[in-house]
Structure formats: C-alpha cells, structure tokens
CSV table of C-alpha atoms in Angstrom, one decimal:
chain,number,residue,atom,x,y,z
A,283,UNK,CA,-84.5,-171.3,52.3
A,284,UNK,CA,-86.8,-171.4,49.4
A,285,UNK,CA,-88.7,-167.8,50.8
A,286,UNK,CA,-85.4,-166.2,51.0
A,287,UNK,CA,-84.5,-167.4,47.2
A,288,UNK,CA,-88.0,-166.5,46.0
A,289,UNK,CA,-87.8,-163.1,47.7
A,290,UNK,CA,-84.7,-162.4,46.0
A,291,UNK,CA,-85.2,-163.3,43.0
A,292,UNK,CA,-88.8,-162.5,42.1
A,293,UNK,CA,-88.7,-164.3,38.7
A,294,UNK,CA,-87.5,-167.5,40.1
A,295,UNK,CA,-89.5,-171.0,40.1
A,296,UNK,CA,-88.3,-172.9,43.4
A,297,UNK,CA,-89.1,-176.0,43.9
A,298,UNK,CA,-88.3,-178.8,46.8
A,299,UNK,CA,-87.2,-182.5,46.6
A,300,UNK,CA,-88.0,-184.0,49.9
A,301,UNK,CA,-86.4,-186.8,51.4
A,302,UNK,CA,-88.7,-189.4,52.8
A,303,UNK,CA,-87.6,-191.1,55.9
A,304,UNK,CA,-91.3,-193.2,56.0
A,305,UNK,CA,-92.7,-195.4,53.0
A,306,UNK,CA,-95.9,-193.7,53.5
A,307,UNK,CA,-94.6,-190.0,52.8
A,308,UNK,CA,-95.6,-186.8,54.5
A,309,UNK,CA,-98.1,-184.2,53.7
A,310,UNK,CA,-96.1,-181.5,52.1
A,311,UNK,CA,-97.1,-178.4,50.4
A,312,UNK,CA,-97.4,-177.8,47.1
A,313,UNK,CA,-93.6,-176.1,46.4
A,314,UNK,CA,-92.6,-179.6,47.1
A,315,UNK,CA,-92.7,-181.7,43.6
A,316,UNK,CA,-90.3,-184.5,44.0
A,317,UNK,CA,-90.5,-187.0,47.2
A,318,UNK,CA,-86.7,-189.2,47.2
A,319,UNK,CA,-87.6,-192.6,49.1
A,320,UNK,CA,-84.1,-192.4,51.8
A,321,UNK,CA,-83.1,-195.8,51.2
A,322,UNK,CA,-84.0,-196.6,47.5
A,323,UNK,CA,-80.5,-195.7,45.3
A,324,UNK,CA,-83.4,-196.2,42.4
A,325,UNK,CA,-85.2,-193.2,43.4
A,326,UNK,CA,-82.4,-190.6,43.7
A,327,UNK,CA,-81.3,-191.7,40.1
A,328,UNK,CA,-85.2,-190.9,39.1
A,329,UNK,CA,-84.7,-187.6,41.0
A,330,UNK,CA,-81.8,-186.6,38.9
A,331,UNK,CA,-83.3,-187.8,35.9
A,332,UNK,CA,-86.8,-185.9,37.0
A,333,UNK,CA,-84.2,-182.4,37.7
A,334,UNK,CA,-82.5,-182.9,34.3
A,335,UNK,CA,-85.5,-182.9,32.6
A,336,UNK,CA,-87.2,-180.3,34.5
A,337,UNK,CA,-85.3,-177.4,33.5
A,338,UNK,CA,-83.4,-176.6,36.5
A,339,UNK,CA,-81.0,-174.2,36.2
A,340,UNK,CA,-79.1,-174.9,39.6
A,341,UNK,CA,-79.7,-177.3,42.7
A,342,UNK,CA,-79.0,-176.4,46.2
A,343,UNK,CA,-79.1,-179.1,48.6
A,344,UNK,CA,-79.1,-178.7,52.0
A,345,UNK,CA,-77.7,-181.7,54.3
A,346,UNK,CA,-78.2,-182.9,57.6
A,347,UNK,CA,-76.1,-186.0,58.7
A,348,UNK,CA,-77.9,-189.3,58.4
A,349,UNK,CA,-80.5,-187.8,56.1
A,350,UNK,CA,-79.2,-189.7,52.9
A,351,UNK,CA,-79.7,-193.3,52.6
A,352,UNK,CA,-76.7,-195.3,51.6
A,353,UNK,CA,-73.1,-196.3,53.7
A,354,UNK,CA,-72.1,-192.8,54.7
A,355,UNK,CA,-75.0,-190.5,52.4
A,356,UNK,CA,-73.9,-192.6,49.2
A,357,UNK,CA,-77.4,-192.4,47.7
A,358,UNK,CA,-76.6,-188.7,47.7
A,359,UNK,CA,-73.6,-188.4,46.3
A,360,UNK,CA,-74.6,-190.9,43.0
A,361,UNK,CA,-77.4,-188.0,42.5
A,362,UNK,CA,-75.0,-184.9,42.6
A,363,UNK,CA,-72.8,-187.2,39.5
A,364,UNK,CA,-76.0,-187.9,37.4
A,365,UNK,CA,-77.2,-183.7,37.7
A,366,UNK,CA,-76.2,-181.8,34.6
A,367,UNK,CA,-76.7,-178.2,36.3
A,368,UNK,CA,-74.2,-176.8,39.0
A,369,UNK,CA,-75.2,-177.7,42.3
C-alpha cells in the first residue's frame, strides 16, 4: 500500500504505524516510525498524539479482524476520535 501511494504521488512522505502483536516487537524497516503495543489503550493514545504532532495530512488504516487490541478493536476506534486529520 505504501509503494502504490509513494508511486503516485512522488512528493509524498509515507510512513507506517505497526501494530505489535509481541512485547518484544519486530524488525521492521525503516518506513515504519511508530510501533502500537496491541493491547495497551495507552499506546494508541501516544500514536494519535505522535500523528497529530507529526504533520500528517491524512491516515489510512488498513484492518484485519482481531488485529486491534480492546473488546471488539476498541483500542482502535479511541485512536480514530483523538486524530485531528481525516482518516
């Protein structure tokens, strides 16, 4: 997803926010700049926060079932209130 947006739009800065699934992370490549701990509500409020501040001008979020921590992906869904960009 973040090739095809980058090809697209040559001027673009895209970025990933990864979802960790394991308190020990992943090794991820360098595009990805945020790492969201799946079952800590604190750290998708310190993703939002980290998105707002980072000059984002939109957020696309891609979803797989059971990815989001929280009764039935609530983590998620307390992120997409806090952004301030359209998602």
């Amino acid at each position: 997803m973040c090739d095809a947006i980058a090809v697209e739009f040559e001027t673009a800065e895209v970025f990933v926010a990864a979802v960790n699934d394991s308190r020990s992370g992943y090794s991820y490549p360098p595009r990805v700049r945020l790492q969201i701990a799946q079952n800590d509500p604190h750290s998708y409020r310190t993703a939002a926060d980290f998105l707002n501040s980072s000059g984002v001008d939109v957020v696309c979020l891609q979803h797989e079932y059971g990815i989001y921590g929280g009764e039935a992906g609530s983590y998620v869904l307390q992120l997409l209130k806090n952004l301030k960009m359209p998602v």
